[in-house]
CSV table of C-alpha atoms in Angstrom, one decimal:
chain,number,residue,atom,x,y,z
K,1,MET,CA,0.0,-0.2,-0.3
K,2,ALA,CA,2.7,2.5,0.3
K,3,SER,CA,4.1,2.1,-2.5
K,4,LEU,CA,1.4,2.6,-3.8
K,5,ILE,CA,-0.1,5.3,-2.1
K,6,ASP,CA,4.0,7.2,-1.2
K,7,PRO,CA,4.3,8.6,-5.0
K,8,LEU,CA,0.7,10.2,-5.1
K,9,ILE,CA,1.8,11.8,-1.7
K,10,THR,CA,4.9,13.2,-3.7
K,11,PHE,CA,3.1,13.7,-6.6
K,12,VAL,CA,0.4,16.1,-4.7
K,13,SER,CA,2.8,17.9,-2.7
K,14,THR,CA,4.2,19.5,-5.4
K,15,HIS,CA,0.7,20.3,-6.9
K,16,LEU,CA,-1.1,21.8,-4.0
K,17,ALA,CA,-4.0,22.3,-6.4
K,18,LEU,CA,-4.8,18.6,-6.7
K,19,ALA,CA,-3.9,17.5,-3.4
K,20,TYR,CA,-7.3,18.8,-2.2
K,21,LEU,CA,-9.2,17.9,-5.5
K,22,THR,CA,-7.4,14.2,-4.1
K,23,LEU,CA,-8.9,14.5,-0.4
K,24,PHE,CA,-12.5,15.0,-1.7
K,25,LEU,CA,-12.3,12.1,-4.4
K,26,ALA,CA,-10.7,10.3,-1.5
K,27,ALA,CA,-13.7,10.5,0.8
K,28,LEU,CA,-16.0,11.0,-1.9
K,29,LEU,CA,-15.0,7.3,-3.2
K,30,GLU,CA,-14.7,5.8,-0.4
K,31,ALA,CA,-18.6,6.4,0.4
K,32,VAL,CA,-19.4,5.2,-3.1
K,33,PRO,CA,-20.6,0.9,-2.7
K,34,VAL,CA,-18.1,-1.3,-3.6
K,35,ILE,CA,-15.7,1.1,-4.6
K,36,GLY,CA,-15.5,2.7,-1.3
K,37,SER,CA,-14.9,-1.1,-0.6
K,38,VAL,CA,-11.9,-0.9,-1.9
K,39,ILE,CA,-10.3,3.1,-2.5
K,40,PRO,CA,-8.0,3.3,-0.2
K,41,GLY,CA,-9.6,6.7,1.0
K,42,SER,CA,-8.5,6.7,4.7
K,43,THR,CA,-5.2,6.1,4.1
K,44,ILE,CA,-4.5,8.7,2.0
K,45,ILE,CA,-6.7,11.3,3.6
K,46,PHE,CA,-4.6,10.3,6.7
K,47,ALA,CA,-1.4,10.8,4.4
K,48,LEU,CA,-1.9,13.7,3.5
K,49,SER,CA,-2.9,15.8,6.5
K,50,ALA,CA,0.5,14.6,6.8
K,51,LEU,CA,1.5,18.0,4.4
K,52,VAL,CA,-0.3,20.4,7.4
K,53,PRO,CA,1.9,20.8,9.7
K,54,GLY,CA,4.4,22.1,6.9
K,55,GLY,CA,2.6,24.2,5.7
K,56,GLU,CA,1.9,23.1,2.7
K,57,LEU,CA,-1.9,22.2,2.7
K,58,GLU,CA,-4.2,24.5,5.2
K,59,LEU,CA,-6.1,22.7,8.1
K,60,GLN,CA,-9.2,24.6,7.3
K,61,TRP,CA,-9.3,23.5,3.6
K,62,VAL,CA,-8.1,20.0,4.4
K,63,PHE,CA,-11.2,19.9,6.3
K,64,ALA,CA,-13.1,21.4,3.9
K,65,ALA,CA,-12.3,18.8,1.3
K,66,ALA,CA,-12.6,15.7,3.2
K,67,ILE,CA,-16.3,16.8,4.6
K,68,ALA,CA,-17.5,17.7,1.1
K,69,GLY,CA,-16.3,14.5,-0.4
K,70,ALA,CA,-18.0,12.2,2.5
K,71,LEU,CA,-21.1,14.4,2.4
K,72,LEU,CA,-21.9,14.3,-2.0
K,73,GLY,CA,-20.8,10.5,-1.4
K,74,ASP,CA,-23.3,9.6,1.5
K,75,GLY,CA,-26.2,11.9,0.3
K,76,SER,CA,-25.8,10.8,-3.5
K,77,ALA,CA,-25.3,6.8,-2.2
K,78,PHE,CA,-29.0,7.6,-0.2
K,79,TRP,CA,-30.5,9.3,-3.1
K,80,LEU,CA,-29.9,6.4,-5.6
K,81,GLY,CA,-31.4,4.2,-2.4
K,82,HIS,CA,-34.2,6.3,-2.3
K,83,ARG,CA,-35.3,6.4,-6.1
K,84,GLN,CA,-34.4,2.9,-7.0
K,85,GLN,CA,-36.5,1.4,-3.4
K,86,GLN,CA,-35.5,-2.4,-2.3
K,87,GLU,CA,-34.9,-2.7,-6.3
K,88,ILE,CA,-31.8,-1.3,-6.5
K,89,ILE,CA,-30.0,-3.9,-3.8
K,90,SER,CA,-30.9,-6.9,-5.6
K,91,SER,CA,-29.2,-5.4,-8.8
K,92,TRP,CA,-25.7,-4.9,-10.3
K,93,PRO,CA,-23.6,-4.2,-9.1
K,94,LEU,CA,-24.9,-4.9,-5.4
K,95,SER,CA,-26.9,-8.6,-6.0
K,96,SER,CA,-22.6,-9.2,-6.5
K,97,TYR,CA,-22.0,-8.7,-2.8
K,98,PRO,CA,-24.7,-10.3,-1.0
K,99,ARG,CA,-22.9,-10.5,2.0
K,100,VAL,CA,-22.1,-7.3,2.5
K,101,VAL,CA,-25.2,-6.0,1.8
K,102,ALA,CA,-27.5,-8.8,4.0
K,103,GLN,CA,-25.1,-7.2,6.6
K,104,SER,CA,-25.2,-3.9,6.5
K,105,GLU,CA,-28.7,-4.4,5.6
K,106,ALA,CA,-29.3,-6.4,9.7
K,107,PHE,CA,-27.5,-3.6,11.0
K,108,PHE,CA,-29.7,-1.1,9.2
K,109,ARG,CA,-32.2,-2.5,10.8
K,110,ARG,CA,-31.3,-3.0,14.0
K,111,ARG,CA,-30.1,0.6,14.9
K,112,GLY,CA,-32.3,2.1,12.1
K,113,PRO,CA,-31.3,5.7,12.1
K,114,LEU,CA,-28.0,5.5,13.9
K,115,ALA,CA,-26.8,2.8,12.1
K,116,VAL,CA,-26.1,5.5,9.5
K,117,PHE,CA,-24.5,7.8,12.4
K,118,PHE,CA,-22.4,4.8,13.2
K,119,ALA,CA,-21.5,2.7,9.6
K,120,ARG,CA,-19.9,6.2,9.5
K,121,PHE,CA,-16.6,4.5,10.8
K,122,VAL,CA,-16.9,0.8,10.5
K,123,PRO,CA,-15.9,-0.7,7.2
K,124,PRO,CA,-17.0,-2.2,4.9
K,125,ILE,CA,-20.8,-1.1,5.9
K,126,ARG,CA,-19.7,2.0,5.9
K,127,ALA,CA,-20.1,2.3,1.6
K,128,PHE,CA,-22.7,0.5,2.1
K,129,VAL,CA,-25.9,1.2,4.8
K,130,PRO,CA,-26.2,4.9,3.0
K,131,ILE,CA,-28.1,2.9,-0.2
K,132,ILE,CA,-29.2,0.6,2.0
K,133,ALA,CA,-30.9,3.3,4.3
K,134,GLY,CA,-32.7,5.4,1.1
K,135,ALA,CA,-33.5,1.8,0.0
K,136,LEU,CA,-35.4,0.6,2.8
K,137,GLY,CA,-37.4,3.7,3.0
K,138,MET,CA,-35.3,6.4,5.5
K,139,LYS,CA,-37.2,9.8,4.8
K,140,PRO,CA,-34.8,12.0,3.6
K,141,PRO,CA,-34.3,14.5,6.4
K,142,THR,CA,-33.5,11.8,9.4
K,143,PHE,CA,-31.0,10.5,7.2
K,144,PHE,CA,-29.2,13.5,7.1
K,145,VAL,CA,-30.1,14.5,10.5
K,146,VAL,CA,-28.0,12.1,11.1
K,147,ASN,CA,-26.1,11.9,9.2
K,148,ILE,CA,-24.1,15.2,8.5
K,149,PRO,CA,-23.4,15.0,12.6
K,150,ALA,CA,-21.1,12.0,11.6
K,151,VAL,CA,-19.4,13.4,9.4
K,152,LEU,CA,-18.5,16.3,11.2
K,153,LEU,CA,-17.2,13.4,13.5
K,154,TRP,CA,-15.3,11.5,10.8
K,155,ALA,CA,-13.4,13.7,9.1
K,156,PRO,CA,-11.1,15.2,12.1
K,157,ALA,CA,-11.0,11.4,13.3
K,158,HIS,CA,-9.1,10.6,10.2
K,159,ILE,CA,-7.4,14.3,9.7
K,160,LEU,CA,-6.6,14.9,13.1
K,161,PRO,CA,-4.4,11.7,14.0
K,162,GLY,CA,-1.7,13.1,11.0
K,163,VAL,CA,-1.4,16.7,11.8
K,164,LEU,CA,-0.6,16.4,15.7
K,165,ALA,CA,1.9,12.9,14.8
K,166,VAL,CA,3.9,15.6,12.6
K,167,SER,CA,3.7,18.0,14.1
K,168,ALA,CA,5.3,16.5,17.2
K,169,VAL,CA,7.8,15.2,15.6
K,170,HIS,CA,8.7,18.7,14.2
K,171,ARG,CA,7.8,20.0,18.1
K,172,TYR,CA,10.7,17.0,20.2
K,173,ALA,CA,12.2,16.0,16.7
K,174,GLY,CA,13.8,20.0,16.3
K,175,LEU,CA,12.9,20.1,12.7
K,176,ALA,CA,11.8,23.6,10.6
K,177,PRO,CA,8.6,24.4,10.8
K,178,HIS,CA,7.7,24.8,7.8
K,179,GLY,CA,8.8,23.7,4.7
K,180,ARG,CA,8.2,20.4,2.3
K,181,LEU,CA,9.7,17.6,5.2
K,182,ALA,CA,6.6,16.5,6.2
K,183,LYS,CA,5.8,14.4,3.4
K,184,HIS,CA,8.3,12.4,4.6
K,185,TYR,CA,6.9,11.7,7.3
K,186,TRP,CA,3.2,10.7,6.6
K,187,ILE,CA,4.2,7.2,7.5
K,188,LEU,CA,4.0,7.8,10.4
K,189,ALA,CA,0.7,10.0,10.4
K,190,VAL,CA,-1.1,7.4,8.9
K,191,MET,CA,-0.2,4.6,11.5
K,192,ILE,CA,-1.4,6.9,14.7
K,193,GLY,CA,-4.6,7.1,12.4
K,194,ALA,CA,-4.8,4.2,11.5
K,195,LEU,CA,-4.7,2.6,15.2
K,196,VAL,CA,-7.0,5.2,16.3
K,197,ILE,CA,-9.7,4.5,13.6
K,198,TRP,CA,-9.0,0.9,13.7
K,199,LEU,CA,-9.7,0.7,18.0
K,200,VAL,CA,-12.3,2.9,16.9
K,201,SER,CA,-14.3,-0.2,14.7
K,202,ARG,CA,-13.0,-2.6,16.5
K,203,VAL,CA,-15.3,-1.3,19.2
K,204,MET,CA,-18.4,-0.2,17.9
K,205,GLY,CA,-18.2,-3.6,16.0
K,206,ARG,CA,-17.9,-5.8,18.9
K,207,ARG,CA,-21.1,-4.2,20.2
K,208,ARG,CA,-22.8,-4.7,16.6
K,209,ASP,CA,-21.9,-8.3,17.0
K,210,ALA,CA,-23.2,-8.2,20.7
K,211,ALA,CA,-26.4,-6.8,19.5
K,212,ASP,CA,-26.7,-9.1,16.6
K,213,PRO,CA,-25.8,-12.4,18.0
K,214,GLY,CA,-26.4,-14.1,14.3
K,215,LEU,CA,-25.0,-11.9,12.5
K,216,GLN,CA,-21.0,-12.5,12.2
K,217,PRO,CA,-18.8,-10.1,9.9
K,218,ASP,CA,-18.0,-10.5,6.3
K,219,GLN,CA,-14.6,-11.9,6.6
K,220,GLY,CA,-13.5,-12.8,2.5
K,221,LYS,CA,-13.5,-10.0,-0.6
K,222,PRO,CA,-16.4,-9.0,-0.9
């Protein structure tokens, strides 16, 4: 994974306009059903956040790009499900992933609106719950009332670990607070951020399994 993302980080660090676009697309594609299960959107966001302390990227625009992408991705998936209703669940490409669809549907039926909130932090159902919520008749105002706060919490959980990790390196290793040094420490940012998200996902996953003892996580590729 690092061999694929490292060139991307190096490239966007010299094309800063593309960095914000990359953040936006990473957050958006991560929310798209099926595609979101294979796109390393979270890792890309972690990595790019490491460019903030060095001055390459502005924190407020990093937040804006990630939040906008996630909201658009979730909202588009929900509206697609809302328009197609349950027909979308049995249609391609969702029909090719019956286990994760069944898992997401069971989670939504069990938790209702709260499923939309918690699913944003739990892969792989993060990419499936919005479209299923729409397909199963969730009202649009209810969806967005729950989804928007979830995204506003999800973005800092993905961005701040990378920012704080590289800031700590700058401070305690005596590195310059500006310049392009931050791009060399994105792996550290990814590791710390991934640990935080993994712990949150682990706790939520255990609570989900405890509430739904018959629902086992999908161990294979979707």
